[in-house]
Amino acid sequence: MGIIAWIVFGLIAGWIANKIMHGEGSGLLMNLVLGVVGAFVGGLLISAIGGVGVTGFNLWSLLVAVLGAIVVLWLYNAFSSRRRAS
């Protein structure tokens, strides 16, 4: 996939992950950026356990990207809430 497709895919994954996480995070823009990072992370995680990561613009790749975006959003929320508590 080209870089533009990765960005678009990550934005979609970030938006879906934002809805699944009930809007937690630092606003829509940050959640979308984290979604782009999450799409990459999801591909790495699935590849690491022996599966096929993001393979193109299809449903499986969307699920992988959303999974990665949820992980990244969760980690971001965990670290940012700990920083606010200090």
mmCIF file with all atom_site columns, C-alpha atoms in Angstrom:
data_model
loop_
_atom_site.group_PDB
_atom_site.id
_atom_site.type_symbol
_atom_site.label_atom_id
_atom_site.label_alt_id
_atom_site.label_comp_id
_atom_site.label_asym_id
_atom_site.label_entity_id
_atom_site.label_seq_id
_atom_site.pdbx_PDB_ins_code
_atom_site.Cartn_x
_atom_site.Cartn_y
_atom_site.Cartn_z
_atom_site.occupancy
_atom_site.B_iso_or_equiv
_atom_site.pdbx_formal_charge
_atom_site.auth_seq_id
_atom_site.auth_comp_id
_atom_site.auth_asym_id
_atom_site.auth_atom_id
_atom_site.pdbx_PDB_model_num
ATOM 1  C CA . MET A 1 1  ? 0.000   0.000   0.000  1.00 0.00 ? 1  MET A CA 1
ATOM 2  C CA . GLY A 1 2  ? 1.153   3.519   -0.712 1.00 0.00 ? 2  GLY A CA 1
ATOM 3  C CA . ILE A 1 3  ? 1.762   6.055   2.000  1.00 0.00 ? 3  ILE A CA 1
ATOM 4  C CA . ILE A 1 4  ? -1.445  7.958   1.206  1.00 0.00 ? 4  ILE A CA 1
ATOM 5  C CA . ALA A 1 5  ? -3.477  4.760   1.502  1.00 0.00 ? 5  ALA A CA 1
ATOM 6  C CA . TRP A 1 6  ? -1.786  4.012   4.850  1.00 0.00 ? 6  TRP A CA 1
ATOM 7  C CA . ILE A 1 7  ? -2.704  7.450   6.143  1.00 0.00 ? 7  ILE A CA 1
ATOM 8  C CA . VAL A 1 8  ? -6.323  7.193   4.980  1.00 0.00 ? 8  VAL A CA 1
ATOM 9  C CA . PHE A 1 9  ? -6.593  3.681   6.404  1.00 0.00 ? 9  PHE A CA 1
ATOM 10 C CA . GLY A 1 10 ? -5.106  4.829   9.705  1.00 0.00 ? 10 GLY A CA 1
ATOM 11 C CA . LEU A 1 11 ? -7.511  7.772   9.895  1.00 0.00 ? 11 LEU A CA 1
ATOM 12 C CA . ILE A 1 12 ? -10.463 5.433   9.419  1.00 0.00 ? 12 ILE A CA 1
ATOM 13 C CA . ALA A 1 13 ? -9.052  3.004   12.000 1.00 0.00 ? 13 ALA A CA 1
ATOM 14 C CA . GLY A 1 14 ? -8.435  5.862   14.441 1.00 0.00 ? 14 GLY A CA 1
ATOM 15 C CA . TRP A 1 15 ? -11.991 7.112   14.088 1.00 0.00 ? 15 TRP A CA 1
ATOM 16 C CA . ILE A 1 16 ? -13.423 3.605   14.652 1.00 0.00 ? 16 ILE A CA 1
ATOM 17 C CA . ALA A 1 17 ? -11.107 3.001   17.625 1.00 0.00 ? 17 ALA A CA 1
ATOM 18 C CA . ASN A 1 18 ? -12.160 6.380   19.059 1.00 0.00 ? 18 ASN A CA 1
ATOM 19 C CA . LYS A 1 19 ? -15.803 5.276   18.893 1.00 0.00 ? 19 LYS A CA 1
ATOM 20 C CA . ILE A 1 20 ? -15.003 1.889   20.456 1.00 0.00 ? 20 ILE A CA 1
ATOM 21 C CA . MET A 1 21 ? -13.051 3.595   23.263 1.00 0.00 ? 21 MET A CA 1
ATOM 22 C CA . HIS A 1 22 ? -16.063 5.922   23.820 1.00 0.00 ? 22 HIS A CA 1
ATOM 23 C CA . GLY A 1 23 ? -14.254 9.078   22.774 1.00 0.00 ? 23 GLY A CA 1
ATOM 24 C CA . GLU A 1 24 ? -11.456 8.767   25.313 1.00 0.00 ? 24 GLU A CA 1
ATOM 25 C CA . GLY A 1 25 ? -8.238  10.538  24.444 1.00 0.00 ? 25 GLY A CA 1
ATOM 26 C CA . SER A 1 26 ? -7.131  14.024  23.561 1.00 0.00 ? 26 SER A CA 1
ATOM 27 C CA . GLY A 1 27 ? -9.708  14.904  20.995 1.00 0.00 ? 27 GLY A CA 1
ATOM 28 C CA . LEU A 1 28 ? -10.558 13.737  17.536 1.00 0.00 ? 28 LEU A CA 1
ATOM 29 C CA . LEU A 1 29 ? -7.394  14.991  15.827 1.00 0.00 ? 29 LEU A CA 1
ATOM 30 C CA . MET A 1 30 ? -5.035  13.271  18.270 1.00 0.00 ? 30 MET A CA 1
ATOM 31 C CA . ASN A 1 31 ? -7.094  10.074  18.094 1.00 0.00 ? 31 ASN A CA 1
ATOM 32 C CA . LEU A 1 32 ? -6.852  10.133  14.298 1.00 0.00 ? 32 LEU A CA 1
ATOM 33 C CA . VAL A 1 33 ? -3.083  10.610  14.444 1.00 0.00 ? 33 VAL A CA 1
ATOM 34 C CA . LEU A 1 34 ? -2.832  7.776   16.944 1.00 0.00 ? 34 LEU A CA 1
ATOM 35 C CA . GLY A 1 35 ? -4.973  5.719   14.557 1.00 0.00 ? 35 GLY A CA 1
ATOM 36 C CA . VAL A 1 36 ? -2.359  6.106   11.819 1.00 0.00 ? 36 VAL A CA 1
ATOM 37 C CA . VAL A 1 37 ? 0.323   4.941   14.257 1.00 0.00 ? 37 VAL A CA 1
ATOM 38 C CA . GLY A 1 38 ? -2.030  2.185   15.432 1.00 0.00 ? 38 GLY A CA 1
ATOM 39 C CA . ALA A 1 39 ? -2.504  0.849   11.908 1.00 0.00 ? 39 ALA A CA 1
ATOM 40 C CA . PHE A 1 40 ? 1.239   0.337   11.718 1.00 0.00 ? 40 PHE A CA 1
ATOM 41 C CA . VAL A 1 41 ? 1.388   -1.161  15.235 1.00 0.00 ? 41 VAL A CA 1
ATOM 42 C CA . GLY A 1 42 ? -1.498  -3.517  14.469 1.00 0.00 ? 42 GLY A CA 1
ATOM 43 C CA . GLY A 1 43 ? 0.321   -4.790  11.395 1.00 0.00 ? 43 GLY A CA 1
ATOM 44 C CA . LEU A 1 44 ? 3.446   -5.401  13.469 1.00 0.00 ? 44 LEU A CA 1
ATOM 45 C CA . LEU A 1 45 ? 1.533   -7.162  16.262 1.00 0.00 ? 45 LEU A CA 1
ATOM 46 C CA . ILE A 1 46 ? -0.318  -9.517  13.933 1.00 0.00 ? 46 ILE A CA 1
ATOM 47 C CA . SER A 1 47 ? 2.854   -10.244 11.953 1.00 0.00 ? 47 SER A CA 1
ATOM 48 C CA . ALA A 1 48 ? 4.732   -10.954 15.201 1.00 0.00 ? 48 ALA A CA 1
ATOM 49 C CA . ILE A 1 49 ? 2.273   -13.698 16.183 1.00 0.00 ? 49 ILE A CA 1
ATOM 50 C CA . GLY A 1 50 ? 2.517   -15.295 12.760 1.00 0.00 ? 50 GLY A CA 1
ATOM 51 C CA . GLY A 1 51 ? -0.549  -13.813 11.101 1.00 0.00 ? 51 GLY A CA 1
ATOM 52 C CA . VAL A 1 52 ? -0.854  -11.669 8.043  1.00 0.00 ? 52 VAL A CA 1
ATOM 53 C CA . GLY A 1 53 ? -0.851  -7.956  8.837  1.00 0.00 ? 53 GLY A CA 1
ATOM 54 C CA . VAL A 1 54 ? -2.242  -5.187  6.681  1.00 0.00 ? 54 VAL A CA 1
ATOM 55 C CA . THR A 1 55 ? -2.505  -6.619  3.159  1.00 0.00 ? 55 THR A CA 1
ATOM 56 C CA . GLY A 1 56 ? -4.375  -3.901  1.310  1.00 0.00 ? 56 GLY A CA 1
ATOM 57 C CA . PHE A 1 57 ? -7.653  -2.059  1.462  1.00 0.00 ? 57 PHE A CA 1
ATOM 58 C CA . ASN A 1 58 ? -9.854  -4.906  2.752  1.00 0.00 ? 58 ASN A CA 1
ATOM 59 C CA . LEU A 1 59 ? -11.853 -5.918  5.840  1.00 0.00 ? 59 LEU A CA 1
ATOM 60 C CA . TRP A 1 60 ? -9.054  -7.977  7.431  1.00 0.00 ? 60 TRP A CA 1
ATOM 61 C CA . SER A 1 61 ? -6.625  -5.088  7.170  1.00 0.00 ? 61 SER A CA 1
ATOM 62 C CA . LEU A 1 62 ? -9.213  -2.746  8.668  1.00 0.00 ? 62 LEU A CA 1
ATOM 63 C CA . LEU A 1 63 ? -9.655  -5.091  11.652 1.00 0.00 ? 63 LEU A CA 1
ATOM 64 C CA . VAL A 1 64 ? -5.876  -5.279  12.121 1.00 0.00 ? 64 VAL A CA 1
ATOM 65 C CA . ALA A 1 65 ? -5.572  -1.489  11.925 1.00 0.00 ? 65 ALA A CA 1
ATOM 66 C CA . VAL A 1 66 ? -8.433  -0.932  14.373 1.00 0.00 ? 66 VAL A CA 1
ATOM 67 C CA . LEU A 1 67 ? -6.896  -3.444  16.807 1.00 0.00 ? 67 LEU A CA 1
ATOM 68 C CA . GLY A 1 68 ? -3.597  -1.593  16.643 1.00 0.00 ? 68 GLY A CA 1
ATOM 69 C CA . ALA A 1 69 ? -5.324  1.777   17.028 1.00 0.00 ? 69 ALA A CA 1
ATOM 70 C CA . ILE A 1 70 ? -7.169  0.549   20.130 1.00 0.00 ? 70 ILE A CA 1
ATOM 71 C CA . VAL A 1 71 ? -3.879  -0.633  21.651 1.00 0.00 ? 71 VAL A CA 1
ATOM 72 C CA . VAL A 1 72 ? -2.171  2.682   20.899 1.00 0.00 ? 72 VAL A CA 1
ATOM 73 C CA . LEU A 1 73 ? -5.126  4.730   22.204 1.00 0.00 ? 73 LEU A CA 1
ATOM 74 C CA . TRP A 1 74 ? -5.243  2.633   25.367 1.00 0.00 ? 74 TRP A CA 1
ATOM 75 C CA . LEU A 1 75 ? -1.491  3.072   25.955 1.00 0.00 ? 75 LEU A CA 1
ATOM 76 C CA . TYR A 1 76 ? -1.716  6.792   25.255 1.00 0.00 ? 76 TYR A CA 1
ATOM 77 C CA . ASN A 1 77 ? -4.611  7.179   27.701 1.00 0.00 ? 77 ASN A CA 1
ATOM 78 C CA . ALA A 1 78 ? -2.792  5.133   30.355 1.00 0.00 ? 78 ALA A CA 1
ATOM 79 C CA . PHE A 1 79 ? 0.391   7.207   30.125 1.00 0.00 ? 79 PHE A CA 1
ATOM 80 C CA . SER A 1 80 ? -1.329  10.573  29.807 1.00 0.00 ? 80 SER A CA 1
ATOM 81 C CA . SER A 1 81 ? -3.590  9.925   32.820 1.00 0.00 ? 81 SER A CA 1
ATOM 82 C CA . ARG A 1 82 ? -0.567  8.867   34.881 1.00 0.00 ? 82 ARG A CA 1
ATOM 83 C CA . ARG A 1 83 ? 1.226   12.068  33.848 1.00 0.00 ? 83 ARG A CA 1
ATOM 84 C CA . ARG A 1 84 ? -1.814  14.173  34.853 1.00 0.00 ? 84 ARG A CA 1
ATOM 85 C CA . ALA A 1 85 ? -1.993  12.420  38.250 1.00 0.00 ? 85 ALA A CA 1
ATOM 86 C CA . SER A 1 86 ? 1.633   13.312  39.088 1.00 0.00 ? 86 SER A CA 1
#
